[in-house]
Short mmCIF file of C-alpha atoms in Angstrom, two decimals:
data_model
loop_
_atom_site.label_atom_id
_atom_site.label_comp_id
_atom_site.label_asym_id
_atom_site.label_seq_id
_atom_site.Cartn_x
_atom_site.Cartn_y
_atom_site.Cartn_z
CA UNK A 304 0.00 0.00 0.00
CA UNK A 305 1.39 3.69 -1.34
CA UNK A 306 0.69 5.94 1.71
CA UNK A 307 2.30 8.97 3.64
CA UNK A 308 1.74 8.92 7.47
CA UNK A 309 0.30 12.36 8.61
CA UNK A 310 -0.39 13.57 11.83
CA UNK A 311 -4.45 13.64 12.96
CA UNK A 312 -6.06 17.24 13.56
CA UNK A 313 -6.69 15.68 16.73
CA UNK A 314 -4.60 13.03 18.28
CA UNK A 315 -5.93 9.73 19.70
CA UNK A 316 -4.24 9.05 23.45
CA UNK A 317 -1.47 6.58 22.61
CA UNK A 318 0.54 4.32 25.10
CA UNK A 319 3.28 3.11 26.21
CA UNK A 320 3.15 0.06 23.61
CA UNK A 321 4.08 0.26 19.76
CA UNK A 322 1.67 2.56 17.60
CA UNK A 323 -1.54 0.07 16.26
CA UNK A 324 -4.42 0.73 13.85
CA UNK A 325 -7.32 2.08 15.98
CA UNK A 326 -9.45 2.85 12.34
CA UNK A 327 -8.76 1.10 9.12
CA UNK A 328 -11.02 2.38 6.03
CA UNK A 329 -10.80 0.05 2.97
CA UNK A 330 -6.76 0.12 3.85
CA UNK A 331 -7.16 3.66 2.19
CA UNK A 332 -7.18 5.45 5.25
CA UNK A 333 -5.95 3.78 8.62
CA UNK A 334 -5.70 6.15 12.18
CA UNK A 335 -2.74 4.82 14.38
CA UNK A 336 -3.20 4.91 18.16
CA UNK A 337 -0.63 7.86 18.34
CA UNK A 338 -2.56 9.81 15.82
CA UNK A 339 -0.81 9.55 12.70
CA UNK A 340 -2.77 8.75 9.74
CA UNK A 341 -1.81 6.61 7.09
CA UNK A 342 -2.97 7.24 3.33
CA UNK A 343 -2.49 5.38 0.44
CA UNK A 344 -3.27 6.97 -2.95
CA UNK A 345 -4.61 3.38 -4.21
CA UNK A 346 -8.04 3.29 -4.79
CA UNK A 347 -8.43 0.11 -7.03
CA UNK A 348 -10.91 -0.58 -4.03
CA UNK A 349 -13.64 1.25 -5.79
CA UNK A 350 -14.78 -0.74 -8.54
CA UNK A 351 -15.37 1.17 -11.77
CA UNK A 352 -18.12 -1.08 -13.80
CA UNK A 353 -18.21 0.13 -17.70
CA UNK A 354 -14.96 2.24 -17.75
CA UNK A 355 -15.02 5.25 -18.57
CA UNK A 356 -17.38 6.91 -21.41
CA UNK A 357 -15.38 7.07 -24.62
CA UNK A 358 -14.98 9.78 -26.65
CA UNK A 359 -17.08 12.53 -25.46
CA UNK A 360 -16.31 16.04 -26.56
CA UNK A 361 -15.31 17.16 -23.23
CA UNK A 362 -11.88 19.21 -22.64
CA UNK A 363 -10.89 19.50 -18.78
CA UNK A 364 -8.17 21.16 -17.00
CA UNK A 365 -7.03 21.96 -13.13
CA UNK A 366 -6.88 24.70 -11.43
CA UNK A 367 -5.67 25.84 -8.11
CA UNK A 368 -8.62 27.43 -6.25
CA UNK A 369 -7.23 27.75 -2.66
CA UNK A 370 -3.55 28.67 -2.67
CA UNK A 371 -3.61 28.46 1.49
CA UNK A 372 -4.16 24.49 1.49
CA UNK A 373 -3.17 23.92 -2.01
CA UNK A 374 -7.19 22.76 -3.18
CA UNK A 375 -7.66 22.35 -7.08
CA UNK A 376 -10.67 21.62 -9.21
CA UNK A 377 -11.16 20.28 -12.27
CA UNK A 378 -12.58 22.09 -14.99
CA UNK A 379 -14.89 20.36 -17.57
CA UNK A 380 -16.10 21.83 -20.69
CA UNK A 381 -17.80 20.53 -23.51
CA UNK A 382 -16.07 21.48 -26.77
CA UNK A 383 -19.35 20.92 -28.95
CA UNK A 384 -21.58 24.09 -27.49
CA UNK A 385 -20.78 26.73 -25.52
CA UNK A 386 -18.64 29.78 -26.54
CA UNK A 387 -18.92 33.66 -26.98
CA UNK A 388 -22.32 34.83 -26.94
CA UNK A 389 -24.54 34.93 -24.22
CA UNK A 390 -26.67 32.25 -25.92
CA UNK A 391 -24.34 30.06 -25.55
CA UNK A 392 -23.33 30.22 -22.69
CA UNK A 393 -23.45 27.29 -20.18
CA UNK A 394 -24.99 26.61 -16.66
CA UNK A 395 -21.79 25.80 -14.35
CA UNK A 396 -22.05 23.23 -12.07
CA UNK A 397 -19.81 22.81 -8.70
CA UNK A 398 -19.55 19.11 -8.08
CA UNK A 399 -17.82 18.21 -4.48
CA UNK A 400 -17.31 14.03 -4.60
CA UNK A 401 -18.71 11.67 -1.86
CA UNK A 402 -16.31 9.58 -0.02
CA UNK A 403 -17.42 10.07 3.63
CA UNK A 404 -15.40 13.18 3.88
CA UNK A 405 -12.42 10.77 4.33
CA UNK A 406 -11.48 9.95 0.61
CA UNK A 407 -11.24 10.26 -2.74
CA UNK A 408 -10.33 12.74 -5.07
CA UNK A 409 -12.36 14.36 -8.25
CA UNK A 410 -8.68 12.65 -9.99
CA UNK A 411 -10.18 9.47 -8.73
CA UNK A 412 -11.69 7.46 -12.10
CA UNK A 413 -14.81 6.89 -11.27
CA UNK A 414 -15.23 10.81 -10.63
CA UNK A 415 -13.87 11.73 -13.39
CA UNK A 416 -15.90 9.61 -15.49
CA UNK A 417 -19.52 11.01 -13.93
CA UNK A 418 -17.92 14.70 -14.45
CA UNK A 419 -16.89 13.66 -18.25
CA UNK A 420 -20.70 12.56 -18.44
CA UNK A 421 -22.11 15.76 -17.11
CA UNK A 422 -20.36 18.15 -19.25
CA UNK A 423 -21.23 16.37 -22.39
CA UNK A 424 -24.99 15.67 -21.59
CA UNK A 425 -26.70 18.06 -19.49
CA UNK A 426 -24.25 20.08 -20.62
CA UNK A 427 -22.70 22.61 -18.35
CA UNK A 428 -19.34 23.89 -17.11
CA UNK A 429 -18.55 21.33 -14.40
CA UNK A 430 -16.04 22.32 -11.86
CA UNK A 431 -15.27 19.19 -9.31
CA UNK A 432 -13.55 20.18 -6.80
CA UNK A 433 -11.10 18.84 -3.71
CA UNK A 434 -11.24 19.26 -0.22
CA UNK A 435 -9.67 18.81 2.98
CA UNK A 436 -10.10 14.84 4.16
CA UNK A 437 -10.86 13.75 7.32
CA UNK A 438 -9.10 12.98 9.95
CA UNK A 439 -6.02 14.96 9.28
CA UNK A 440 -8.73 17.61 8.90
CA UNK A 441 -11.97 17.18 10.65
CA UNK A 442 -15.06 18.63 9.90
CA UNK A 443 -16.26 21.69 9.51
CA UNK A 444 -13.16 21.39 7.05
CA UNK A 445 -14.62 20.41 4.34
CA UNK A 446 -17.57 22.32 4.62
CA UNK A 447 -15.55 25.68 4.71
CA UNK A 448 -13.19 24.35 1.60
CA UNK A 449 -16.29 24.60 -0.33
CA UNK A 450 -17.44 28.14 0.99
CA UNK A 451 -13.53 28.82 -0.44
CA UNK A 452 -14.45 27.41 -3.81
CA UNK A 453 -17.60 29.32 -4.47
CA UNK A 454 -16.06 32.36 -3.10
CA UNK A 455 -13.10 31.71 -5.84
CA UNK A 456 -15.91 31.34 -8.42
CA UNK A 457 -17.74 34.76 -7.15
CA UNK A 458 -14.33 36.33 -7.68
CA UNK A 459 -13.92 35.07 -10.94
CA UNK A 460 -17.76 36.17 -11.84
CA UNK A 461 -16.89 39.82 -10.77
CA UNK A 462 -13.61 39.87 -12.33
CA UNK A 463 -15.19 38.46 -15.89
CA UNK A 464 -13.90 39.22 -18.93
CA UNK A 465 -10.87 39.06 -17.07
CA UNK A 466 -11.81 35.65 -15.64
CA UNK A 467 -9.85 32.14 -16.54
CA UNK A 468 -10.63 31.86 -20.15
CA UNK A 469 -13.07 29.26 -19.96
CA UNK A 470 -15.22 30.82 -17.67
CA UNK A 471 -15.02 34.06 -19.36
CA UNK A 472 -16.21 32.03 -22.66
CA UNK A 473 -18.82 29.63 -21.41
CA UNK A 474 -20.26 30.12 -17.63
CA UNK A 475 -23.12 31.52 -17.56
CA UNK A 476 -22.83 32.85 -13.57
CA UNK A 477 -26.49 33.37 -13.32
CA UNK A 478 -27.17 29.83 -13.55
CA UNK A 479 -24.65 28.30 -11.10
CA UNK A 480 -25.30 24.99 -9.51
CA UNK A 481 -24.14 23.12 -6.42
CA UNK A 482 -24.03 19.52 -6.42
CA UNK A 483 -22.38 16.37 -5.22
CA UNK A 484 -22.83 12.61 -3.99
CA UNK A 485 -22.87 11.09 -0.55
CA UNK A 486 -20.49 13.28 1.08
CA UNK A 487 -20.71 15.81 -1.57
CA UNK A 488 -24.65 16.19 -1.35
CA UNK A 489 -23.89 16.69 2.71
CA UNK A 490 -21.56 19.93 1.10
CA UNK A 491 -24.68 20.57 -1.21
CA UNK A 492 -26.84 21.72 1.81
CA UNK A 493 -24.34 22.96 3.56
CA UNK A 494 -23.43 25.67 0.82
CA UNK A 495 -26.93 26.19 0.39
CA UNK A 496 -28.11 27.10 4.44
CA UNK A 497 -24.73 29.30 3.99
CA UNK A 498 -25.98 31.27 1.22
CA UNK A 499 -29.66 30.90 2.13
CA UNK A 500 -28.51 32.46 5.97
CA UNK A 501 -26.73 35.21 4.56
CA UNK A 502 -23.23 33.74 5.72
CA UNK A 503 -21.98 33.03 2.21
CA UNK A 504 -23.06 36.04 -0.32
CA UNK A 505 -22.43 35.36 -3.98
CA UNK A 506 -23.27 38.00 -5.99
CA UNK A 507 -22.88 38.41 -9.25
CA UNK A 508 -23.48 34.82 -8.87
CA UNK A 509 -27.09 33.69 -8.68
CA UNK A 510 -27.24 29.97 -7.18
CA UNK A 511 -30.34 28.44 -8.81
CA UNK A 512 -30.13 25.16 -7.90
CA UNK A 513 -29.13 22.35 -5.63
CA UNK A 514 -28.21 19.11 -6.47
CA UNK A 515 -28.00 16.02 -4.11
CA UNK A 516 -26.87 12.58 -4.71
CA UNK A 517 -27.80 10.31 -1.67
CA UNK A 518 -26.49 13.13 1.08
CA UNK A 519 -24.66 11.52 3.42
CA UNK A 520 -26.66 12.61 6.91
CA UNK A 521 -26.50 11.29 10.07
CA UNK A 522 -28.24 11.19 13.49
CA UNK A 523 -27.93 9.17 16.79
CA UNK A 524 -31.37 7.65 16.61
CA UNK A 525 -31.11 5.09 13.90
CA UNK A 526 -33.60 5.64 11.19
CA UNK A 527 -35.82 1.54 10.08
CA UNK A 528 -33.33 1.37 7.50
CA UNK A 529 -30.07 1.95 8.89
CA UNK A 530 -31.17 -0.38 11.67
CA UNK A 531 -31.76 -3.10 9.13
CA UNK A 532 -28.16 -3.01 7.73
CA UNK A 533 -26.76 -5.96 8.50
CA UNK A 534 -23.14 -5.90 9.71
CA UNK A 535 -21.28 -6.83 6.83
CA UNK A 536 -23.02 -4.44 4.01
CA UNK A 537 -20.45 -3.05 2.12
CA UNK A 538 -22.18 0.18 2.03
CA UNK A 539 -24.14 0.12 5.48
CA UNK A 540 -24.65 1.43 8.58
CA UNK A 541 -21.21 0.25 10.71
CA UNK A 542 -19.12 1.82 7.39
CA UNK A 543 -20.86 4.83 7.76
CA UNK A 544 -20.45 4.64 11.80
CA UNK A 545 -16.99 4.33 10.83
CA UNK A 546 -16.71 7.31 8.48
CA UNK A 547 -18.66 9.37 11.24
CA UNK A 548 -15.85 8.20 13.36
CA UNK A 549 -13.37 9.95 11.37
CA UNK A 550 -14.57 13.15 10.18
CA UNK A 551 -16.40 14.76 13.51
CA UNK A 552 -14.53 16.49 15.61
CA UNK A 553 -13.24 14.81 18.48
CA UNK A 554 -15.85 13.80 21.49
CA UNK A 555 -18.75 14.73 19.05
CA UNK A 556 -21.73 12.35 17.97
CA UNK A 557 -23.91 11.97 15.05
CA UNK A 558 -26.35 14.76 15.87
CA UNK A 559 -23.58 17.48 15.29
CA UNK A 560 -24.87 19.62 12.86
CA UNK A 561 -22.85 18.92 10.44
CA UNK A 562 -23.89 15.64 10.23
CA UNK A 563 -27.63 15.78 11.17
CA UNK A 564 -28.81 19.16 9.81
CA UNK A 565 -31.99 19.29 12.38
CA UNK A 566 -29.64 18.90 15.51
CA UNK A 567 -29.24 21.49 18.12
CA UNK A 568 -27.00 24.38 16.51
CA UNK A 569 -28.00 24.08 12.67
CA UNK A 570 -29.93 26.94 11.22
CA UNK A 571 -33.91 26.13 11.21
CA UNK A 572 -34.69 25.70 7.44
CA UNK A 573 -37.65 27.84 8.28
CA UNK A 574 -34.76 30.76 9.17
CA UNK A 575 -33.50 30.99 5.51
CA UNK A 576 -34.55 33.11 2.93
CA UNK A 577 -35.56 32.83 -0.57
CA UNK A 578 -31.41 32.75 -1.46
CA UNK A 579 -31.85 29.50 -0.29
CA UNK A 580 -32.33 27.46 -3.78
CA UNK A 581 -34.47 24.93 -5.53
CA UNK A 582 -33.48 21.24 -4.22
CA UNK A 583 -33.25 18.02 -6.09
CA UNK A 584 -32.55 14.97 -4.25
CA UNK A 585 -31.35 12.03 -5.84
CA UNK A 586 -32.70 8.95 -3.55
CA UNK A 587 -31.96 5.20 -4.57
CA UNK A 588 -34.69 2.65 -2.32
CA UNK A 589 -32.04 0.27 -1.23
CA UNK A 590 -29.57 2.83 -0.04
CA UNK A 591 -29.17 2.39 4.19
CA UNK A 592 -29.74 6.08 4.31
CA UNK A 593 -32.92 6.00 1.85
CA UNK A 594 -35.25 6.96 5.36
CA UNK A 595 -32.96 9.69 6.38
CA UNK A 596 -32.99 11.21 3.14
CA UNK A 597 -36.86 10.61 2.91
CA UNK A 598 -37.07 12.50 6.21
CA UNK A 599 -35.17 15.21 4.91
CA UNK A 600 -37.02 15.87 2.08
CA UNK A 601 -40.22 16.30 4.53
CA UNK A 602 -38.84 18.79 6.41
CA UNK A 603 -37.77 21.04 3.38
CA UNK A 604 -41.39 20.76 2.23
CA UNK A 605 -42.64 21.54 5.78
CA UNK A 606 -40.38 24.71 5.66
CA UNK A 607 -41.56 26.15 2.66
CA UNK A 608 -38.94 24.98 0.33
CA UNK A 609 -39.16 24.15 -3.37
CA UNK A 610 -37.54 20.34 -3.25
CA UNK A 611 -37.89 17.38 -5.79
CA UNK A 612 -37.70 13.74 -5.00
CA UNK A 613 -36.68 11.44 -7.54
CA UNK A 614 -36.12 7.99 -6.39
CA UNK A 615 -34.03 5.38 -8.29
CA UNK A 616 -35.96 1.54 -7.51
CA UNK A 617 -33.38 -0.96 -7.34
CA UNK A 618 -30.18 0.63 -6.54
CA UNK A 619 -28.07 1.54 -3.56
CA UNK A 620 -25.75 4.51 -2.65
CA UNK A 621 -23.51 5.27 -4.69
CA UNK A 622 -24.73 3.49 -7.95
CA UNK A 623 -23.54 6.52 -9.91
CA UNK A 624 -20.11 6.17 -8.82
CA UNK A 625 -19.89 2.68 -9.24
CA UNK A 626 -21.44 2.37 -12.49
CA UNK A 627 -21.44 5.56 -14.46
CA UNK A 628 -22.26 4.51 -17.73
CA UNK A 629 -24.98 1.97 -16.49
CA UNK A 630 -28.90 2.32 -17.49
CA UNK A 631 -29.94 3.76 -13.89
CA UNK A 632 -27.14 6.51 -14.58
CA UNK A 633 -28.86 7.38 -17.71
CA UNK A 634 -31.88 7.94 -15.96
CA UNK A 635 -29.91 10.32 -13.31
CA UNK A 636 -28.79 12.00 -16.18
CA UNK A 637 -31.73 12.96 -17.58
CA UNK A 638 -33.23 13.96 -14.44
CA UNK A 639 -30.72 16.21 -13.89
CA UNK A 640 -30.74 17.83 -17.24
CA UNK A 641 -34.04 18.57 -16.82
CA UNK A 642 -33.79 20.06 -13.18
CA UNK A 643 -30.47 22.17 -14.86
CA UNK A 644 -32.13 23.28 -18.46
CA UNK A 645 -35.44 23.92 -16.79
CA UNK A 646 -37.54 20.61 -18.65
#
């Protein structure tokens, strides 16, 4: 296993003995008893089924968007529309991966394949981006990296014509997206209750929409489904325990708020305004967190807020990921297209 031992935000109390693995995540990430984290940059341990889409007319490119902590994004454009003219421009769509806040990259293949897919189809400007993992850095880190990366974007929207090139060319900044999976559709909300509060102004950005693929939530009560997970999913509820494990702060449960975003300390939805944006939640029936995700689409539509369900029969969390050419990711596809293009 390639890795590079880093010291934890937040060191677990060692002892006298010889460091051991407290926390071992799919030998991607392991925590030593001293703290030090171990991280390999091998992650054959997500299976890619279908490869990668061939030959779209997509073009990509990184950039550094956070010179501080060294965060990049990739930018993906389609090369087949787009261009000067304001009909041509494109809706521009922030993508943060899932990964439990603990791994992955948007370099990671299976990433990069969804991204390649929504450029060319929807299309739009995708920019997936990086942020801090857990637990070298534990949450609210990630959340804040993503504040970061729309503030970089609002800077490039005010500083336009004199933005990066593409953006200057193609992104249309009055029809910017946020979106992501798992971990990533946790970000989604996030960004959104920032902007919706007032905490994260965008202007000349407008943020129409939200995007959510299976948000990874949380909560101390277990919801019917999570309880149901039997031990040994490889996708369930102890995995996810796991995860929790590593990204909260130290001493904190599952009803932190960023985690559970009803728990003591997160904004009441009913408290944000109408910069708060349209919602469409991605939910597939046999994902573990399919009732928390239910549950939080009821309380958006309790608080006044414009949300759309989709649910995907049949598949389980992360389905995109795993298979990103496959018939149920067609389906995604279109359903987002339509939420981004307006029907």
């Amino acid at each position: 296993m390639s890795s590079s031992p880093t010291p934890a935000a937040s060191a677990v109390p060692g002892s006298a003995a010889a460091p051991h693995v407290v926390e071992d995540c799919f030998g991607v990430v392991q925590l030593l008893s001293d703290g030090t984290v171990r991280r390999s940059t091998d992650y054959s341990v997500l299976p890619l089924v279908g490869g990668v889409p061939p030959d779209l007319p997509v073009e990509w490119k990184d950039i550094v968007y956070d010179d501080t902590h060294g965060l990049r994004l990739r930018m993906y454009r389609p090369t087949t529309t787009g261009g000067d003219g304001e009909k041509n421009k494109l809706p521009v769509l922030v993508y943060f991966h899932g990964g439990g806040f603990c791994l992955a990259s948007f370099e990671v293949i299976n990433f990069h394949a969804g991204a390649l897919r929504l450029a060319a189809e929807l299309p739009a400007l995708v920019l997936s981006a990086d942020y801090r993992l857990a637990p070298e850095h534990r949450l609210p880190a990630a959340l804040d990296d993503a504040e970061s990366a729309f503030s970089w974007l609002r800077a490039q929207a005010a500083a336009s014509p004199a933005a990066d090139p593409w953006l200057a060319e193609s992104a249309d900044f009055g029809r910017v997206f946020v979106s992501g999976d798992s971990a990533g559709g946790n970000i989604s909300h996030h960004v959104s209750v920032r902007h919706g509060s007032g905490r994260l102004p965008l202007g000349p950005l407008r943020l129409a929409g939200c995007v959510m693929l299976w948000p990874y939530f949380g909560g101390e009560a277990p919801t019917p489904s999570e309880a149901a997970s039997p031990p040994g999913e490889p996708m369930g509820t102890a995995l996810f325990d796991q995860m929790w494990r590593l990204a909260l702060p130290p001493g904190a449960t599952k009803d932190h708020p960023a985690a559970n975003p009803f728990a003591p300390g997160s904004v009441p939805l009913g408290d944000l305004g109408d910069a708060f944006p349209p919602v469409l939640v991605l939910d597939p029936d046999q994902d573990v967190l399919h009732d928390r995700v239910a549950d939080y689409v009821a309380r958006l539509r309790a608080a006044g807020k414009a949300v759309e369900l989709v649910v995907f029969p049949g598949q389980g969390h992360a389905f995109f990921v795993r298979e990103p050419c496959g018939e149920a990711s067609d389906e995604l596809i279109r359903v987002i297209r339509r939420f981004v293009h307006g029907g």
